[in-house]
Short mmCIF file of C-alpha atoms in Angstrom, two decimals:
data_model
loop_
_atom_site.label_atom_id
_atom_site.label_comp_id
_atom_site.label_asym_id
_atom_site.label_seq_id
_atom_site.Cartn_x
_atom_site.Cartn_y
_atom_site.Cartn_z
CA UNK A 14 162.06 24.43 237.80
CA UNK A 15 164.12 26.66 235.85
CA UNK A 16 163.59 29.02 233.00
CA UNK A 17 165.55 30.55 229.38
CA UNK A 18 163.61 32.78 227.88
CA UNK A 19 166.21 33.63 225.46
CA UNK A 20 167.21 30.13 224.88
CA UNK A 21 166.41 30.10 220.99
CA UNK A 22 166.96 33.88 219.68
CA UNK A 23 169.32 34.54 217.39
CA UNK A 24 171.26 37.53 217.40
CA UNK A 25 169.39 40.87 218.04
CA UNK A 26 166.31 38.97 218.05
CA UNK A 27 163.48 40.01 220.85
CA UNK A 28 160.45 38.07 221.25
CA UNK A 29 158.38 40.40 223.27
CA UNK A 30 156.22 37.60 225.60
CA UNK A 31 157.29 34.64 223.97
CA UNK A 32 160.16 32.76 225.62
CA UNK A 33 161.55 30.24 223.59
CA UNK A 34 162.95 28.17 226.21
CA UNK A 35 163.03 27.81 229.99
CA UNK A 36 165.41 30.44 232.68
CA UNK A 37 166.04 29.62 235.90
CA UNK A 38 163.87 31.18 238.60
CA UNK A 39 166.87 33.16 239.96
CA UNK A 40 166.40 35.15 236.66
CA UNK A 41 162.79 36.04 236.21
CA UNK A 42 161.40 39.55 238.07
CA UNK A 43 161.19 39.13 241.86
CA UNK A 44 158.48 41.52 241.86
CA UNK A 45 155.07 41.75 239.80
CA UNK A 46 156.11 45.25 239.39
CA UNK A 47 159.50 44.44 237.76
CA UNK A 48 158.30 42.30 235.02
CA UNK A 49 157.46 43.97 231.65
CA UNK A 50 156.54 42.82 228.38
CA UNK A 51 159.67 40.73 227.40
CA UNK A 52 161.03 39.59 230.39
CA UNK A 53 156.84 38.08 232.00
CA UNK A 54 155.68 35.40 234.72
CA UNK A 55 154.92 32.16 233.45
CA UNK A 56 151.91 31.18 234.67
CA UNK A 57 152.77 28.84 237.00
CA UNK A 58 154.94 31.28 238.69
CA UNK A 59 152.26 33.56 239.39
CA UNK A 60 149.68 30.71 240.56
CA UNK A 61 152.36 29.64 242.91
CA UNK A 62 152.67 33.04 244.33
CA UNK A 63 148.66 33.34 244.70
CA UNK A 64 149.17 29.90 246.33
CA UNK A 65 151.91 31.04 249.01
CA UNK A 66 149.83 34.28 249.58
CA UNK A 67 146.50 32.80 250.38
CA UNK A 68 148.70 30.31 252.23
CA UNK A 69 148.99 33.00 254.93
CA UNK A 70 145.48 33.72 255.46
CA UNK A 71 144.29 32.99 258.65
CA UNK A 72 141.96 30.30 259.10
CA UNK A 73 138.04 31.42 259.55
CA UNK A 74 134.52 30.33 260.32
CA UNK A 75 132.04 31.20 257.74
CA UNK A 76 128.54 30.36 257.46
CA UNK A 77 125.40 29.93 254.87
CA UNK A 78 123.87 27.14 253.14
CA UNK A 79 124.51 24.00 251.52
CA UNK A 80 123.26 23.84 248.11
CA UNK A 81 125.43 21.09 247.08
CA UNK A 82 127.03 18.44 248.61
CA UNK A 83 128.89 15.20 247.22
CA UNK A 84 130.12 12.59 250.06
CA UNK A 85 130.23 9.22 247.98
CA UNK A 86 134.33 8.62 247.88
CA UNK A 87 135.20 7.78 251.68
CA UNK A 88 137.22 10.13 253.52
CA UNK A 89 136.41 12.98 250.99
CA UNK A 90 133.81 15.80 251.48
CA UNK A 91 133.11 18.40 248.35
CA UNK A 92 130.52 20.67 249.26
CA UNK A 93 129.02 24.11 247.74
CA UNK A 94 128.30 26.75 250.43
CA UNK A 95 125.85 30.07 249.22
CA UNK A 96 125.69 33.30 251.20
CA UNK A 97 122.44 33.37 253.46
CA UNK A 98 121.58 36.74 251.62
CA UNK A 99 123.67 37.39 248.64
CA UNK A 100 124.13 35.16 245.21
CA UNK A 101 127.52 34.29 246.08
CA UNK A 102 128.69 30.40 246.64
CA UNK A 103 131.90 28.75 247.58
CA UNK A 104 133.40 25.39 247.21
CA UNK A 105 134.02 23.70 250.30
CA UNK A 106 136.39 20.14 250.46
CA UNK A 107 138.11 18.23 252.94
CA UNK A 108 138.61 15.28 254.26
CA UNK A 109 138.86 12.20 256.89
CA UNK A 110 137.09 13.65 260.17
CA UNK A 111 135.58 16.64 258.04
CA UNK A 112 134.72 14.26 255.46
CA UNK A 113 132.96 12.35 257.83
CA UNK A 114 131.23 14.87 259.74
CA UNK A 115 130.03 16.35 256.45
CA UNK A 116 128.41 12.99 255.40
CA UNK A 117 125.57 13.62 257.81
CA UNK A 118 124.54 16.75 256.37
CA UNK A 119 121.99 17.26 253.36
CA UNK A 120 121.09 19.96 250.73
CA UNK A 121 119.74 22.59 252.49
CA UNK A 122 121.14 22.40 255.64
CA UNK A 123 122.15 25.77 257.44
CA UNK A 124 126.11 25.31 258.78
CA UNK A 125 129.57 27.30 259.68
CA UNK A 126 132.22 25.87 258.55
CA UNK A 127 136.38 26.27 260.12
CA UNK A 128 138.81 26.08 257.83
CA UNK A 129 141.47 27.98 255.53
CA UNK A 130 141.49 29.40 252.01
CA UNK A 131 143.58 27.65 249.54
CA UNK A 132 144.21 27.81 246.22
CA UNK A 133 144.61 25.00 243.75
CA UNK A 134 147.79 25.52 241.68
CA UNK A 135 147.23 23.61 238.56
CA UNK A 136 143.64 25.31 237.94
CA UNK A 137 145.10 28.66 239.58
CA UNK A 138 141.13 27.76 241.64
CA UNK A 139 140.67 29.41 245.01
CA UNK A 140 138.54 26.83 247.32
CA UNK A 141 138.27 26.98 251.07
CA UNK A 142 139.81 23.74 252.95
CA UNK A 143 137.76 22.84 256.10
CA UNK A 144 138.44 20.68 259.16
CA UNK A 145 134.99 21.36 260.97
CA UNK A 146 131.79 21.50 260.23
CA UNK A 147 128.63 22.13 262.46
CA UNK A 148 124.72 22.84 262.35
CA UNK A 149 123.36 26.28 262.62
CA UNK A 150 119.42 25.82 263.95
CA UNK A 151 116.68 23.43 262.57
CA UNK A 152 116.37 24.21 259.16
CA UNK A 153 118.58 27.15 258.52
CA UNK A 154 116.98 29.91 255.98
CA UNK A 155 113.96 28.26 255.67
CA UNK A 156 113.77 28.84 260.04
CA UNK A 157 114.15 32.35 259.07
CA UNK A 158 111.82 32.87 256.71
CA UNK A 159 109.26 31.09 258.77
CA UNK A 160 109.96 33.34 261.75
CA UNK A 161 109.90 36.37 259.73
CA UNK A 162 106.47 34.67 258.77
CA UNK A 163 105.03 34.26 261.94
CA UNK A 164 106.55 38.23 262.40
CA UNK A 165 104.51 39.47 259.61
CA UNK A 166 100.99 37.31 260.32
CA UNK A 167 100.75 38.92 263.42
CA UNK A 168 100.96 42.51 262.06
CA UNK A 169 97.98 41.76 259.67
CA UNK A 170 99.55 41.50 256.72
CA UNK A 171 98.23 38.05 255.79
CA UNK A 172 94.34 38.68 257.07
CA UNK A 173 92.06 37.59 254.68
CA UNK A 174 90.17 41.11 254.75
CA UNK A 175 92.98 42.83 253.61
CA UNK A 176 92.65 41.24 250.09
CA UNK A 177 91.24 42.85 247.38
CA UNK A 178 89.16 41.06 244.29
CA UNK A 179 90.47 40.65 241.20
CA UNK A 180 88.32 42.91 238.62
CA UNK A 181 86.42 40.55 235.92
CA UNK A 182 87.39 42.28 232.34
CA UNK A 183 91.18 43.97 232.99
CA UNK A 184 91.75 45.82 230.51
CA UNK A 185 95.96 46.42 230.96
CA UNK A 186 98.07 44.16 233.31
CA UNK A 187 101.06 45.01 234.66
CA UNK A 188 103.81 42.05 234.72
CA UNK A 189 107.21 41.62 236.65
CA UNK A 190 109.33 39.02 235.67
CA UNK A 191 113.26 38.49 234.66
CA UNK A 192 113.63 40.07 231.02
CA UNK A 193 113.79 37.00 228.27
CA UNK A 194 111.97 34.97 230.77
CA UNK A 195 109.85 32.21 230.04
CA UNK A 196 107.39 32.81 232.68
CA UNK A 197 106.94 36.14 230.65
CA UNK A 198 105.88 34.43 227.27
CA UNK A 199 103.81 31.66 229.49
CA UNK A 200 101.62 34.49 230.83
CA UNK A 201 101.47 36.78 227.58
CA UNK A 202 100.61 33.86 225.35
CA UNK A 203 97.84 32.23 227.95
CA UNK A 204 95.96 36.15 228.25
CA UNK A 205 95.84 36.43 224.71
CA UNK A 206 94.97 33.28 223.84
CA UNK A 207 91.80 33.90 226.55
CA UNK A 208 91.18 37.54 226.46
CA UNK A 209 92.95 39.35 223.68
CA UNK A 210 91.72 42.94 224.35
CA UNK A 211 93.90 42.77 227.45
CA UNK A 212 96.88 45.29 227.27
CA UNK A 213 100.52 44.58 229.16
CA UNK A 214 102.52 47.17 230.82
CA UNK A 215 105.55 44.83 231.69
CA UNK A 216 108.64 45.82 234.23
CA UNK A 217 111.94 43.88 233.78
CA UNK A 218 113.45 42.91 237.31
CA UNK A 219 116.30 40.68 238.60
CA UNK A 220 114.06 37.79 240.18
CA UNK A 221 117.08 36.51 242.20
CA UNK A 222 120.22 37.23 243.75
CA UNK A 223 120.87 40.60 245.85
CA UNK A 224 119.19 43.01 243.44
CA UNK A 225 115.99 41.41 243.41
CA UNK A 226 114.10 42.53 246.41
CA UNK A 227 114.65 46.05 245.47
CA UNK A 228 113.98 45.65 241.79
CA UNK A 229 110.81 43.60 242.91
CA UNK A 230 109.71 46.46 245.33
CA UNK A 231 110.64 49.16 242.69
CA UNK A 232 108.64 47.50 240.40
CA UNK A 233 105.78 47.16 242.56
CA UNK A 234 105.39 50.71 243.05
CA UNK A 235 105.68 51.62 239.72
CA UNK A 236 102.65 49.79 238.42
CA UNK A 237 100.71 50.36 241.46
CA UNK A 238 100.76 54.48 240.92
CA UNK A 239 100.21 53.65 237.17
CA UNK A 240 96.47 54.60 236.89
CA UNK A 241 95.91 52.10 233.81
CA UNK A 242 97.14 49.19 235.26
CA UNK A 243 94.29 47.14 237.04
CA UNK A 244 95.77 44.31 238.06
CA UNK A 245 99.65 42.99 238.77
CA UNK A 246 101.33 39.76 237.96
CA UNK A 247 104.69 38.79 239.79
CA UNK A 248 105.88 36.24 238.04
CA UNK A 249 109.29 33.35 238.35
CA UNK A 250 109.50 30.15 236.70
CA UNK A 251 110.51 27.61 239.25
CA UNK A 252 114.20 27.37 240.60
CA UNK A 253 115.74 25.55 243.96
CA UNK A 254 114.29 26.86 247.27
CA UNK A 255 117.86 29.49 247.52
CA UNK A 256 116.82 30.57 244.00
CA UNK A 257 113.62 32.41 245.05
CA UNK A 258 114.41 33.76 249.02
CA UNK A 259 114.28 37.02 247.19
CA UNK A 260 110.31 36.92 246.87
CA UNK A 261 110.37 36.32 251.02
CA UNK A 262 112.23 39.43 251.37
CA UNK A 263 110.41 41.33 254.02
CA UNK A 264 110.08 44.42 251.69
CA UNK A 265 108.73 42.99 249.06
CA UNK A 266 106.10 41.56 251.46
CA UNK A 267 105.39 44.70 252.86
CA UNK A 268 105.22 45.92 249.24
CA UNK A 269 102.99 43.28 248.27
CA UNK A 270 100.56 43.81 250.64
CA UNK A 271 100.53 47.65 250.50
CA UNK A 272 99.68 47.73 247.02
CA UNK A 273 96.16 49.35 246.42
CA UNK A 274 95.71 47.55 242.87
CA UNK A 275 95.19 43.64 242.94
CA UNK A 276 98.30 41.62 242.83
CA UNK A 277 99.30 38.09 241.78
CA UNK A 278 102.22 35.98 242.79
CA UNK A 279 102.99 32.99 240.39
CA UNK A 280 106.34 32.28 241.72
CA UNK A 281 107.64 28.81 240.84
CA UNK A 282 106.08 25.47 240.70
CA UNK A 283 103.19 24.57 242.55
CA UNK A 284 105.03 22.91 245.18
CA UNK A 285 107.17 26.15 246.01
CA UNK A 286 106.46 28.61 248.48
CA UNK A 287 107.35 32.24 249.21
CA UNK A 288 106.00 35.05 251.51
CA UNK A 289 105.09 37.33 248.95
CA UNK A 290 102.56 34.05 248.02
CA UNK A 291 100.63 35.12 251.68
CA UNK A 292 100.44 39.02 251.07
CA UNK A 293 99.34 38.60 247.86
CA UNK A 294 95.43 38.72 246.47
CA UNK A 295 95.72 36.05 245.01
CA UNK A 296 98.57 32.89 244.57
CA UNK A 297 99.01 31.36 241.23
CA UNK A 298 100.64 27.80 241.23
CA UNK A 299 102.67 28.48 237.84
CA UNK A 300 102.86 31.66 235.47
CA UNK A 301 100.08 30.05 233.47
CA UNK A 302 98.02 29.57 236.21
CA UNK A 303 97.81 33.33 236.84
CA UNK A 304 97.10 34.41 232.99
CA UNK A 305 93.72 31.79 233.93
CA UNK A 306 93.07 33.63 236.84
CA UNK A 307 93.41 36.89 235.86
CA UNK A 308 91.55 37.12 232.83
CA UNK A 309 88.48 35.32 231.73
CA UNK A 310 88.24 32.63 228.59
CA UNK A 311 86.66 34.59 225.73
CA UNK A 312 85.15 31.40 224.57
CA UNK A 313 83.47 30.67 227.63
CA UNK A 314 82.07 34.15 228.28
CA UNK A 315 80.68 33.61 224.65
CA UNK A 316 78.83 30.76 225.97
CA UNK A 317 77.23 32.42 228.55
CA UNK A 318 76.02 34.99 226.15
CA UNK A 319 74.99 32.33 224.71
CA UNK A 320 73.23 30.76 227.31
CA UNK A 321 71.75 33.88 228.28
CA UNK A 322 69.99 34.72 224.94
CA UNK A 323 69.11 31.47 224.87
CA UNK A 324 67.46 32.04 228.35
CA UNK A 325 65.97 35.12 227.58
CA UNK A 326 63.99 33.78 224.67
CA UNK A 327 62.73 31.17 226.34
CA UNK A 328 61.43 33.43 229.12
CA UNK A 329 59.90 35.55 226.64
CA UNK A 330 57.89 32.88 224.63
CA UNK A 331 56.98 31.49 227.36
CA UNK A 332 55.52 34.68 228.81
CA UNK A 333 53.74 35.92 225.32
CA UNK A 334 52.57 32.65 225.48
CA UNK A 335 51.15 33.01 229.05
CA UNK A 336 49.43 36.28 228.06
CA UNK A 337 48.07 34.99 224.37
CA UNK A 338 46.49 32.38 226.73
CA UNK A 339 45.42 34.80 228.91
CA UNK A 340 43.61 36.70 226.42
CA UNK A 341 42.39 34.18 224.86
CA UNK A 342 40.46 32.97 227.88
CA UNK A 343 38.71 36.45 228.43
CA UNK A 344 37.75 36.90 224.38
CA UNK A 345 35.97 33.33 225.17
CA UNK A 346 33.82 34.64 228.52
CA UNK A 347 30.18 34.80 227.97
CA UNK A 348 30.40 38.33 228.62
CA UNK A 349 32.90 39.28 225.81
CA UNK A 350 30.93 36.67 223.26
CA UNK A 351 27.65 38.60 223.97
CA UNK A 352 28.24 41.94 225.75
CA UNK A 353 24.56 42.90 225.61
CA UNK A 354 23.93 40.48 228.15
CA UNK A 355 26.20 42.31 229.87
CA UNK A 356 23.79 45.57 229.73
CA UNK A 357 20.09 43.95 229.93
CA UNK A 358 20.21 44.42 233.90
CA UNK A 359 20.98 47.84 233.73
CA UNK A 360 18.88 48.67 231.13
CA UNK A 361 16.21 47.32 232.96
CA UNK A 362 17.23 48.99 236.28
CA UNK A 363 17.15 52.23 233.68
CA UNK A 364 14.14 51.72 232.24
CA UNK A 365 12.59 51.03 235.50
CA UNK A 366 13.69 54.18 236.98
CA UNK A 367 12.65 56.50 234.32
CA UNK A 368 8.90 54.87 234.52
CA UNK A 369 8.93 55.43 238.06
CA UNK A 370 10.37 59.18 237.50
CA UNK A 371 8.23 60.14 234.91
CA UNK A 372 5.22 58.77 237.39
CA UNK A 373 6.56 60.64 240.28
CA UNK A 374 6.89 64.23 238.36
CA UNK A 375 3.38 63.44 236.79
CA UNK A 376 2.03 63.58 240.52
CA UNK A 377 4.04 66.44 240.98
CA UNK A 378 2.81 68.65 238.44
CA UNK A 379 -0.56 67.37 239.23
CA UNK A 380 -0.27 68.77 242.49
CA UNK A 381 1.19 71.94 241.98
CA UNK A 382 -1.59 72.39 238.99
CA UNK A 383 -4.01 71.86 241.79
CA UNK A 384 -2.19 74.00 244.37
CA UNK A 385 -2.18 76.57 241.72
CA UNK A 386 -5.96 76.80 240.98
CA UNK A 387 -6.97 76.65 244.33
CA UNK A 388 -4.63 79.94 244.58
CA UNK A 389 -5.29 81.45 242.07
CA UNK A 390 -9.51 81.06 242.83
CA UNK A 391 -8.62 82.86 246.28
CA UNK A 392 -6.91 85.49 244.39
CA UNK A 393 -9.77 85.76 242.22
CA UNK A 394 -11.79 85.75 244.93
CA UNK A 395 -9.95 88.52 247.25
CA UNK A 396 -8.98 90.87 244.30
CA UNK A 397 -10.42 93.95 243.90
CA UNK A 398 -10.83 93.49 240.15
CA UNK A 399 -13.92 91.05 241.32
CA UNK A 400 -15.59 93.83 243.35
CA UNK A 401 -15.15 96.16 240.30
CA UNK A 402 -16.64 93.59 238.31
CA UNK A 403 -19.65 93.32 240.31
CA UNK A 404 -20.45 96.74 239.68
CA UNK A 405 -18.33 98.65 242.31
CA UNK A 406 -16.23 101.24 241.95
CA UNK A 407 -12.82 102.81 243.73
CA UNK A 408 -12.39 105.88 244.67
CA UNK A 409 -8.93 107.89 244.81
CA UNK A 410 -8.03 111.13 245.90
CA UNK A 411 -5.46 113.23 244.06
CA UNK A 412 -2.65 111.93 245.60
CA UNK A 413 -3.62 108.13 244.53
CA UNK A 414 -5.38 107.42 248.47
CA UNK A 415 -8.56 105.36 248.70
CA UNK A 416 -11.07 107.39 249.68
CA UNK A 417 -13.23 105.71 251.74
CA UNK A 418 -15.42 108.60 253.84
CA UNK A 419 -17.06 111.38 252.26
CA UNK A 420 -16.02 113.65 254.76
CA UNK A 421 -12.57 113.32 253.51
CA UNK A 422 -13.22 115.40 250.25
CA UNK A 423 -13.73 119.06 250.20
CA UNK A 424 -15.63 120.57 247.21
CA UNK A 425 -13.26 121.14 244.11
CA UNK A 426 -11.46 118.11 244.96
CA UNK A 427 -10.44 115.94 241.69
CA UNK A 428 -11.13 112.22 242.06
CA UNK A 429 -10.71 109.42 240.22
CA UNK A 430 -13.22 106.78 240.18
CA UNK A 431 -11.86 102.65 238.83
CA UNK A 432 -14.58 100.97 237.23
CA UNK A 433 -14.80 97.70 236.05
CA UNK A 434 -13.49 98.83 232.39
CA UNK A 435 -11.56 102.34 232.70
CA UNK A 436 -11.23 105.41 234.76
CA UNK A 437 -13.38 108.41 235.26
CA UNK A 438 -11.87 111.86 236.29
CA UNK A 439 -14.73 114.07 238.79
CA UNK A 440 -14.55 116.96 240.70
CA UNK A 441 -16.48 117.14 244.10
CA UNK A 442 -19.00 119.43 244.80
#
């Protein structure tokens, strides 16, 4: 192949970049250094030189997964190969034993491939050329994941007890999910339509690739130390199995399961599967699963106010009902229809009492009237006042002494004589 780049300019004419004609090879710039702006590479010159460069790459082994694979034309093999870890792929081809070999491998499959990098000329398309092809394990990442599984189960992490209940009325949710995502208008549309007081505190993350585990743990902690946040969705709309490793990450399990506030996973489909699904509270088949399950249905709680009133009313009748009844059915006793019956025993027992009280202080008085006279005749009797009567007299000495012998009273002595009506003043002789 030769090249004039000059071929068609006239005189003094320069066509920076644009060769008019082909030169010969011997003419163009050896070096990528030495070409400029009117003397360039065509592009094939420059794909042939990536070409002879890769060319001298050594041959490797690489490994990861096979996400594609297409083995229909014999003795050809074209295969897509993504990093175990990282969002990075490569095409794989070959052909006759490769080819073959390849053929009894399926999407999925774990494998390390030997071959050499090469690069396609007429695309200027760097591929990787293999001539063997083997089987790493039984069942590649997904082996992993399960071991890292049965790792994490044993430290606790799944145990039932660990979980914490959703609460009944949140009143903000926090959401992860890729920004522009549909699983982000799925649950935002569901919660409203069910409980529109709810507010949303939502935190954009990469939810695959290399950057997701750390924006998904980021994220995490964010809206768990956010005090107004009561409960967390982690949300992906459904992709291949390679597409959502990132939520099996083994930090943003341990994230997951750390987190004080509740926490949701609605990653994928209902089929798919990912650790953070185990530490979770709660696993949500789909994004709009979780906006069920997180919130309650306004209309329903409606109807059990509903039902409630409806209960309590019926209670209530039926217990004023119970006690009209009631009432009723004492107003109706003999004893509230005529409440003097009621009192005719007592009365009697009253009436009988005072008779026999008034009968009992009768004899009382009688007796004491008696006891009286007979004491008062022995007074009557024994008092002096009856001797005076009778005609005697008493006889008293100065000082107020009975005098009752003569020879007690010298002459001159005043005396006073008590007769039966007054006193009489003498002097002895």
């Amino acid at each position: 192949m030769s090249y004039d780049m000059n071929a068609n300019r006239g005189p003094g004419q320069s066509t920076p970049g644009a060769p008019a004609g082909p030169r010969p090879l011997d003419q163009l710039p050896r070096l990528a250094a030495e070409t400029t702006a009117e003397n360039p590479w065509p592009v094939s010159v420059l794909s042939q030189k990536f070409h002879n460069a890769v060319a001298k790459w050594p041959a490797a082994w690489i490994c990861g997964q096979i996400t594609e694979i297409n083995t229909r034309r014999a003795g050809s093999a074209y295969l897509t190969v993504r990093d175990d870890f990282e969002d990075i792929a490569m095409s794989v081809s070959g052909w006759r034993n490769f080819a073959a070999a390849a053929s009894q491998f399926r999407q999925g499959d774990r494998v390390v491939i030997h071959g050499r990098a090469d690069i396609w000329v007429k695309q200027t398309r760097l591929s990787f050329i293999g001539d063997d092809i083997r089987k790493i394990g039984a069942g590649g990442l997904k082996e992993q994941i399960d071991e890292l599984r049965k790792k994490l189960k044993g430290e606790g992490l799944f145990d039932a007890e660990n979980k914490i209940p959703l609460p009944e009325f949140p009143k903000c949710i926090g959401l992860i999910c890729a920004p522009q995502a549909r699983a982000e208008g799925d649950v935002v549309t569901n919660v409203n339509l069910r409980w529109p007081a709810v507010r949303f505190k939502i935190v954009h993350a990469h939810v695959q690739g290399a950057q997701c585990p750390p924006d998904i743990i980021e994220a995490i902690r964010r809206l768990d130390a956010d005090p107004e946040v009561d409960v967390i969705i982690v949300a992906r709309g459904g992709g291949a199995f390679e597409d959502l490793v990132g939520f099996s990450d083994e930090g943003v399990v341990r994230a997951a399961a750390a987190c004080a506030t509740p926490i949701v996973s609605a990653i994928g489909h209902e089929d798919d599967w990912t650790l953070i699904d185990l530490a979770a509270d709660l696993r949500a088949s789909t994004p709009t699963d979780a906006a069920k399950k997180v919130v309650p249905d306004v209309r329903e709680q409606w109807q059990l106010v509903d039902n409630a009133v409806s209960r309590m009313r019926l209670r209530i009748s039926s217990r004023v009902e119970g006690e009209v009844r009631l009432i009723e059915g004492y107003a109706n006793r003999p004893s509230l229809t005529q409440p003097l019956t009621m009192l005719e025993p007592h009365q009697r027992f009253v009436d009988d009492a005072r008779a026999r009280l008034d009968i009992g202080l009768r004899r009382m008085v009688d007796d004491a009237s008696l006891t009286i006279e007979k004491a008062h005749a022995s007074l009557t009797a024994l008092s002096p006042q009856s001797t005076l009567n009778r005609g005697y007299a008493v006889v008293q000495t100065a000082d107020g002494r009975v005098l009752d012998d003569a020879s007690g009273v010298a002459s001159g002595d005043e005396l006073t004589l008590t007769l039966k009506r007054g006193v009489i003043t003498a002097t002895a002789d």
